[in-house]
PDB file of C-alpha atoms in Angstrom:
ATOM      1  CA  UNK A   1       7.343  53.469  16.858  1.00 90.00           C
ATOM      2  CA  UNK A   2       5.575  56.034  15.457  1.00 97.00           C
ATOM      3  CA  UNK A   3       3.324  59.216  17.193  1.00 98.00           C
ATOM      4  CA  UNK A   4      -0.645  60.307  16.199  1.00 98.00           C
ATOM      5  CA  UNK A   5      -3.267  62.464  17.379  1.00 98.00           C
ATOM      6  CA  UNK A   6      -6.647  60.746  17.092  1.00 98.00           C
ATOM      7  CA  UNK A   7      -9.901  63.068  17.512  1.00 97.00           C
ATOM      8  CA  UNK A   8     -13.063  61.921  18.573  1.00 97.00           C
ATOM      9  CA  UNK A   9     -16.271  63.991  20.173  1.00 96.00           C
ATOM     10  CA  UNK A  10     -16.728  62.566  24.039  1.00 96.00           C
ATOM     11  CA  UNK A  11     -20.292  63.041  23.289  1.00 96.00           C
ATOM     12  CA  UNK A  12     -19.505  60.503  20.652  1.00 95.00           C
ATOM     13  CA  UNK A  13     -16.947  58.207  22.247  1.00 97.00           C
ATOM     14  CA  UNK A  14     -14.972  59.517  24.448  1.00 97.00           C
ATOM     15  CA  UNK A  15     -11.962  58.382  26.571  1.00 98.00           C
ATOM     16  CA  UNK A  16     -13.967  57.327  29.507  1.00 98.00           C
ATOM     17  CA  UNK A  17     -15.998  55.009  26.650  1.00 98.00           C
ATOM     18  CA  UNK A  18     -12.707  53.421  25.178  1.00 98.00           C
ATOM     19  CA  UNK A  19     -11.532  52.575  28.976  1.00 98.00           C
ATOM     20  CA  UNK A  20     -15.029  50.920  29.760  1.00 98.00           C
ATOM     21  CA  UNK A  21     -14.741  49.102  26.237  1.00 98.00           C
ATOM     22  CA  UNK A  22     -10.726  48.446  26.819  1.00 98.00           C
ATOM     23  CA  UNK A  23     -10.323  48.606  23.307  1.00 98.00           C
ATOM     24  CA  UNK A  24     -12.480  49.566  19.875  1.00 98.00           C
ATOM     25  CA  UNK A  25     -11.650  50.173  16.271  1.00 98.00           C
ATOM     26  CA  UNK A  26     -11.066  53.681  15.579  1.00 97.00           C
ATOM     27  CA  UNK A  27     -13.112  53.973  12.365  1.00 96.00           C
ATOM     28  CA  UNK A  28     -15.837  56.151  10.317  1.00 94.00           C
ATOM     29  CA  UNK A  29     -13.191  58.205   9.508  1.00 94.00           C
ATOM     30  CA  UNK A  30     -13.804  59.711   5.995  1.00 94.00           C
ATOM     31  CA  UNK A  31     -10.950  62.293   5.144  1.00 94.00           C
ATOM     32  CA  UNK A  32      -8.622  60.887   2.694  1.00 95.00           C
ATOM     33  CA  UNK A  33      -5.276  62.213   4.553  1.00 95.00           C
ATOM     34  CA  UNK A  34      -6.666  60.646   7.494  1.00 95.00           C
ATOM     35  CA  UNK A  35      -6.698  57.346   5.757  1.00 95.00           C
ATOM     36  CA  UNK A  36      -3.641  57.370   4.800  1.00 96.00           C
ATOM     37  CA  UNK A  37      -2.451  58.214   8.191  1.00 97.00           C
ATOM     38  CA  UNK A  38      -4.317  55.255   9.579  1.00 97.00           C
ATOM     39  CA  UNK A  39      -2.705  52.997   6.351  1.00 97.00           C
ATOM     40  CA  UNK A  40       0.225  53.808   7.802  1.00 97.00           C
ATOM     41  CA  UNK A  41       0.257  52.940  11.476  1.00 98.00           C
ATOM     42  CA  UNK A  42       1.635  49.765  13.104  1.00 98.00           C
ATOM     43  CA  UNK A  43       0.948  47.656  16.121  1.00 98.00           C
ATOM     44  CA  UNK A  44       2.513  49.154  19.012  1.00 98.00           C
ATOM     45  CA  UNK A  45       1.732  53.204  17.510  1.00 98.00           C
ATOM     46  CA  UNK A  46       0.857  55.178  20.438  1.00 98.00           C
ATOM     47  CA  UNK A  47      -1.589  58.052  20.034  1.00 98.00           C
ATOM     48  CA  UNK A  48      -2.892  61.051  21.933  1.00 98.00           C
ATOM     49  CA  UNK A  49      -6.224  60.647  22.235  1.00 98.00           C
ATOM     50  CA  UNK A  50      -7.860  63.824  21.452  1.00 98.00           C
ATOM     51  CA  UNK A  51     -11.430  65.044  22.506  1.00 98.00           C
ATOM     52  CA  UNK A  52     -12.883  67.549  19.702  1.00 96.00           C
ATOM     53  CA  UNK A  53     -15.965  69.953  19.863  1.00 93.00           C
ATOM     54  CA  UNK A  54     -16.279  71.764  23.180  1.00 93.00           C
ATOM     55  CA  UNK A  55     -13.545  70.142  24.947  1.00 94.00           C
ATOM     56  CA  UNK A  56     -10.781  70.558  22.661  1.00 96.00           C
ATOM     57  CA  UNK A  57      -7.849  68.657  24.701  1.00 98.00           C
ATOM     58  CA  UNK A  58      -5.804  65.758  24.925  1.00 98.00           C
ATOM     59  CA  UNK A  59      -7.221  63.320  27.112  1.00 98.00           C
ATOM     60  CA  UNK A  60      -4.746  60.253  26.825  1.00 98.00           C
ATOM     61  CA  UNK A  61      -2.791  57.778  25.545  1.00 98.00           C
ATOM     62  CA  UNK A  62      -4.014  54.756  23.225  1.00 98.00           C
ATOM     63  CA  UNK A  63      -1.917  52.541  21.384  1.00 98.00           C
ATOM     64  CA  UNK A  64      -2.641  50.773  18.493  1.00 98.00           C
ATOM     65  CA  UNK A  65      -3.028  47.058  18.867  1.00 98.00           C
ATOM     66  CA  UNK A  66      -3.406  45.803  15.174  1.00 98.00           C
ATOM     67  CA  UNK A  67      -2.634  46.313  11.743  1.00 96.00           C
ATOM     68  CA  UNK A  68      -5.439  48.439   9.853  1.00 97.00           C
ATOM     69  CA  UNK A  69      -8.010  47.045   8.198  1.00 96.00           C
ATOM     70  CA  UNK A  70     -10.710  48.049   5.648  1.00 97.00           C
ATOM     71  CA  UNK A  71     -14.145  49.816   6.800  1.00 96.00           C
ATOM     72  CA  UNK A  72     -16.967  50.383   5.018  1.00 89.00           C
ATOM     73  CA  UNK A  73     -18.959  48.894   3.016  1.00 90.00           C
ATOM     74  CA  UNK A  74     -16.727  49.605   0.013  1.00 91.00           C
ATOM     75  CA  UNK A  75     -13.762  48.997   1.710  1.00 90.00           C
ATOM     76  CA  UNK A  76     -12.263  52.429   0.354  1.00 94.00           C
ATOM     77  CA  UNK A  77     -11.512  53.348   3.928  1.00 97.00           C
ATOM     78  CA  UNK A  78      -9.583  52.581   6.700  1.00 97.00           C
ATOM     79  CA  UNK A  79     -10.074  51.501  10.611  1.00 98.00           C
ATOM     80  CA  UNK A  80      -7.401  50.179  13.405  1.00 98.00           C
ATOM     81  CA  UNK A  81      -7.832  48.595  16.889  1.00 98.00           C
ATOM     82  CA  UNK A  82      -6.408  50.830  19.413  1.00 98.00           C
ATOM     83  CA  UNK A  83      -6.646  50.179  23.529  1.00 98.00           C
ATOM     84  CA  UNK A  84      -6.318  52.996  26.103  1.00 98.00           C
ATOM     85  CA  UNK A  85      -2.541  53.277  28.222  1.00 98.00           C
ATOM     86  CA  UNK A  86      -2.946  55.995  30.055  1.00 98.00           C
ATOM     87  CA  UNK A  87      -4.973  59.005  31.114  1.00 97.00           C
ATOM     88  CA  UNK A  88      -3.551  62.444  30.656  1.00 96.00           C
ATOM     89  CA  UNK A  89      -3.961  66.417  31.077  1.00 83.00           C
ATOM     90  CA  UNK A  90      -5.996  67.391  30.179  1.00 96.00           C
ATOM     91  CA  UNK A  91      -3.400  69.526  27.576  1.00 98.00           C
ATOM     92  CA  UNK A  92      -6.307  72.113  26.159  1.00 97.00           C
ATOM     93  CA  UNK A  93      -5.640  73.824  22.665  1.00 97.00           C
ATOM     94  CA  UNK A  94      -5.001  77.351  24.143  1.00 97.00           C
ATOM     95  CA  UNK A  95      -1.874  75.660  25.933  1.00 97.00           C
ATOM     96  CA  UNK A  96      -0.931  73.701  22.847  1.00 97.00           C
ATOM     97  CA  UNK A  97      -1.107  76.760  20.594  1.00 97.00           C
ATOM     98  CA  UNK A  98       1.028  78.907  23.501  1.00 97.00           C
ATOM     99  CA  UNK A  99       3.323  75.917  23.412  1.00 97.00           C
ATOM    100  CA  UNK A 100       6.474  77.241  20.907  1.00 96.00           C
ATOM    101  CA  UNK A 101       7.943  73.566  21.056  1.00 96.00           C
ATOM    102  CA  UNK A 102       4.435  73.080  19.114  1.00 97.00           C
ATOM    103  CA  UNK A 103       3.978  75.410  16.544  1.00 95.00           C
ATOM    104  CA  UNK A 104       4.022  73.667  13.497  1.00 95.00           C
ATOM    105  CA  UNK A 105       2.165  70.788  14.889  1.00 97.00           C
ATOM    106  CA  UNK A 106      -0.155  69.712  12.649  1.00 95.00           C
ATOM    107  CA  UNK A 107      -3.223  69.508  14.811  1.00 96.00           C
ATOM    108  CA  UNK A 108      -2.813  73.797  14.678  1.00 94.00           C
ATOM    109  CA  UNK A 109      -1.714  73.688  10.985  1.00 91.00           C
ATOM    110  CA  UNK A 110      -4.683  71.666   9.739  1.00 89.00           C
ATOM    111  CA  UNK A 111      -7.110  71.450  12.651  1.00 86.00           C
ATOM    112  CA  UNK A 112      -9.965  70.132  10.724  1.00 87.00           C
ATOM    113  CA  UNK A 113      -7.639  66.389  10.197  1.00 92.00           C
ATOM    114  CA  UNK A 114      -8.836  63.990  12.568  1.00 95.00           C
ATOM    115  CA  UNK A 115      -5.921  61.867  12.385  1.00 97.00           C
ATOM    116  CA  UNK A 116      -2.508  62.887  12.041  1.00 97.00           C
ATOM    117  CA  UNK A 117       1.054  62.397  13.026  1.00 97.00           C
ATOM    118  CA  UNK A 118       2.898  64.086  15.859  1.00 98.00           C
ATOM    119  CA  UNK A 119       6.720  64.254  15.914  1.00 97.00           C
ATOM    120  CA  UNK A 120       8.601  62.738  18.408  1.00 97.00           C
ATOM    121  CA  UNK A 121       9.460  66.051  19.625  1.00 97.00           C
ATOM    122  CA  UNK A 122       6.063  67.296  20.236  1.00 98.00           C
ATOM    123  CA  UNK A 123       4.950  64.147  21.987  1.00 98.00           C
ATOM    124  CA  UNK A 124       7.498  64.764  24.834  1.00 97.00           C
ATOM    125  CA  UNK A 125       6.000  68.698  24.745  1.00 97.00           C
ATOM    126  CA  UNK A 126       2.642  67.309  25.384  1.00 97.00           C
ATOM    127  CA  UNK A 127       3.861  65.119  27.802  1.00 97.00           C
ATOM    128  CA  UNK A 128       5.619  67.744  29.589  1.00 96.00           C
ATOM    129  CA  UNK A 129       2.537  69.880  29.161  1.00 97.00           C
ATOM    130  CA  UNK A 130       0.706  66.877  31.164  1.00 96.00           C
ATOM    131  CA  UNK A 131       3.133  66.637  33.594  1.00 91.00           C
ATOM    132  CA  UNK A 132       3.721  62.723  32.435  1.00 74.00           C
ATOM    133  CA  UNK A 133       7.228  61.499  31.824  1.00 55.00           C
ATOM    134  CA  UNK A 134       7.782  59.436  28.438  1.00 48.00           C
ATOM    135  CA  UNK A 135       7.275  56.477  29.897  1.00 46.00           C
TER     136      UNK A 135
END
């Protein structure tokens, strides 16, 4: 199993919108690093679920529940289903950035990517962040 960050505005859709919905395709993603990083995950991928703008925190946990598939019109880009596991945190940015188990993670080393990978490692610093166990 792999780890991801996923970022989304809660004015946009938020966490409270993808429990509601119990699951949506994370798409209109138009970054071509991001693409790849959705390309690349696989059913059962779990991902923090990230709220961007104001907020700036992980919210959750969302797996992915499907392969990806193309989106757009073009078909140049890439969407997968995800569904919500659990809430978390909130883990804010200022206590991510404090974190030194999370230095070179790469939501601080490119924060403008709206999808990327997190290392195993990390994912249990997040957790512990949240007070969650890695279950």
């Amino acid at each position: 199993m792999a780890y991801w960050l996923m970022k989304s505005e809660p004015e946009t859709y938020g966490w409270d919108d993808l429990v509601r919905d119990g699951r949506t395709m994370w798409d209109g993603v138009r970054n071509p690093a991001a693409r790849l990083h959705l390309r690349s995950m696989k059913p059962g991928d779990e991902a923090f679920f990230y709220h961007s703008g104001a907020e700036r925190a992980v919210v959750g946990i969302m797996r992915v529940s499907g392969e990806a598939e193309p989106d757009g019109a073009d078909g140049a880009w890439a969407k997968v289903p995800v569904e919500p596991v659990r809430a978390l945190g909130p883990v804010t940015l200022k206590a991510i950035k404090a974190e030194p188990r999370l230095a070179t993670m790469e939501l601080i080393r490119q924060s403008r990517l709206s999808v990327s990978p997190v290392r195993e490692e990390e994912w249990r610093a997040i957790l512990d962040l949240a007070g969650a166990s890695k279950g």
